[in-house]
């Protein structure tokens, strides 16, 4: 993985965390057990610390940074969707940050909350637990149903398993010139919509 020291500060990656080879870690980064860091994610801790706790995930093309003296924290089971930007904020336990959302400095997102896609949480905002947050600037629109929190947990558990699968089996290969009936594939048995229906 591209992993860089700056000013003598070296990232820390637990042996059971997975970092994709195209992701970048710089400086005061701490990744705990079970963490998944996706392709093209940038965790640049050259001013403040970035700490990703156990079983959290940071997906493709996310950017994480912070001002000097800050700690950008993702607590256990945090789920940071594709393309999100976190800057000097705190993401509580079991929070989902939707795709392309932005969480700004000193914002605090309390546990089990979902920040919808393309939302912007303003600097120093304090978002309560167990709610759905949408918009730019983001606003609380309602409390979450227990089924929605379960759906979020299901998605994060998939990423915990993905970290394990990636550590064990992800390797760079040459592509096949054409499809054939011997090539392994994935079969999708249930869509997310079907899973949500089953939880109701």
mmCIF file of C-alpha atoms in Angstrom, residues 38-111:
data_model
loop_
_atom_site.group_PDB
_atom_site.id
_atom_site.type_symbol
_atom_site.label_atom_id
_atom_site.label_comp_id
_atom_site.label_asym_id
_atom_site.label_seq_id
_atom_site.Cartn_x
_atom_site.Cartn_y
_atom_site.Cartn_z
ATOM 1 C CA UNK A 38 -11.194 1.245 -0.451
ATOM 2 C CA UNK A 39 -9.532 2.111 -3.771
ATOM 3 C CA UNK A 40 -8.279 5.701 -4.235
ATOM 4 C CA UNK A 41 -9.118 6.772 -0.690
ATOM 5 C CA UNK A 42 -6.795 9.476 0.680
ATOM 6 C CA UNK A 43 -6.131 9.640 4.428
ATOM 7 C CA UNK A 44 -3.755 12.585 4.759
ATOM 8 C CA UNK A 45 -2.783 13.174 8.374
ATOM 9 C CA UNK A 46 0.002 15.715 7.862
ATOM 10 C CA UNK A 47 -1.563 18.293 10.242
ATOM 11 C CA UNK A 48 -4.062 16.454 12.494
ATOM 12 C CA UNK A 49 -4.609 12.786 13.367
ATOM 13 C CA UNK A 50 -6.955 10.410 11.527
ATOM 14 C CA UNK A 51 -8.200 7.502 13.638
ATOM 15 C CA UNK A 52 -10.429 4.784 12.158
ATOM 16 C CA UNK A 53 -11.674 2.422 14.845
ATOM 17 C CA UNK A 54 -12.455 -1.280 14.725
ATOM 18 C CA UNK A 55 -14.645 -2.638 11.897
ATOM 19 C CA UNK A 56 -15.238 0.755 10.250
ATOM 20 C CA UNK A 57 -14.927 1.257 6.497
ATOM 21 C CA UNK A 58 -13.828 4.121 4.233
ATOM 22 C CA UNK A 59 -14.915 3.450 0.683
ATOM 23 C CA UNK A 60 -13.619 4.329 -2.785
ATOM 24 C CA UNK A 61 -12.342 7.881 -3.440
ATOM 25 C CA UNK A 62 -13.030 9.230 0.062
ATOM 26 C CA UNK A 63 -10.859 12.103 1.327
ATOM 27 C CA UNK A 64 -10.024 12.506 5.012
ATOM 28 C CA UNK A 65 -7.983 15.406 6.407
ATOM 29 C CA UNK A 66 -7.981 17.927 9.248
ATOM 30 C CA UNK A 67 -6.412 21.126 10.539
ATOM 31 C CA UNK A 68 -3.448 21.127 12.918
ATOM 32 C CA UNK A 69 -4.258 19.673 16.320
ATOM 33 C CA UNK A 70 -7.511 18.086 15.144
ATOM 34 C CA UNK A 71 -8.508 14.434 15.334
ATOM 35 C CA UNK A 72 -10.742 13.144 12.565
ATOM 36 C CA UNK A 73 -12.354 10.159 14.255
ATOM 37 C CA UNK A 74 -14.473 7.359 12.806
ATOM 38 C CA UNK A 75 -15.744 5.201 15.644
ATOM 39 C CA UNK A 76 -16.469 1.464 15.527
ATOM 40 C CA UNK A 77 -18.703 0.288 12.672
ATOM 41 C CA UNK A 78 -18.564 3.693 10.971
ATOM 42 C CA UNK A 79 -19.514 3.426 7.302
ATOM 43 C CA UNK A 80 -18.165 6.133 4.977
ATOM 44 C CA UNK A 81 -19.719 5.928 1.503
ATOM 45 C CA UNK A 82 -18.022 6.404 -1.856
ATOM 46 C CA UNK A 83 -16.550 9.855 -2.465
ATOM 47 C CA UNK A 84 -17.325 11.327 0.962
ATOM 48 C CA UNK A 85 -15.102 14.035 2.487
ATOM 49 C CA UNK A 86 -14.392 14.211 6.227
ATOM 50 C CA UNK A 87 -12.433 17.151 7.655
ATOM 51 C CA UNK A 88 -11.592 17.348 11.339
ATOM 52 C CA UNK A 89 -14.897 15.829 12.480
ATOM 53 C CA UNK A 90 -16.171 13.017 14.695
ATOM 54 C CA UNK A 91 -18.244 10.181 13.233
ATOM 55 C CA UNK A 92 -19.961 8.225 16.007
ATOM 56 C CA UNK A 93 -20.383 4.486 16.413
ATOM 57 C CA UNK A 94 -22.427 2.770 13.682
ATOM 58 C CA UNK A 95 -22.948 5.995 11.678
ATOM 59 C CA UNK A 96 -23.413 5.899 7.902
ATOM 60 C CA UNK A 97 -22.142 8.845 5.861
ATOM 61 C CA UNK A 98 -23.719 8.675 2.413
ATOM 62 C CA UNK A 99 -21.964 8.916 -0.922
ATOM 63 C CA UNK A 100 -20.400 12.306 -1.818
ATOM 64 C CA UNK A 101 -21.353 13.858 1.510
ATOM 65 C CA UNK A 102 -19.121 16.393 3.281
ATOM 66 C CA UNK A 103 -18.656 16.568 7.063
ATOM 67 C CA UNK A 104 -16.805 19.728 8.119
ATOM 68 C CA UNK A 105 -14.548 20.719 11.000
ATOM 69 C CA UNK A 106 -15.607 19.994 14.579
ATOM 70 C CA UNK A 107 -18.945 18.533 13.472
ATOM 71 C CA UNK A 108 -20.102 15.632 15.632
ATOM 72 C CA UNK A 109 -22.413 12.914 14.298
ATOM 73 C CA UNK A 110 -23.857 10.839 17.156
ATOM 74 C CA UNK A 111 -24.270 7.059 17.001
#
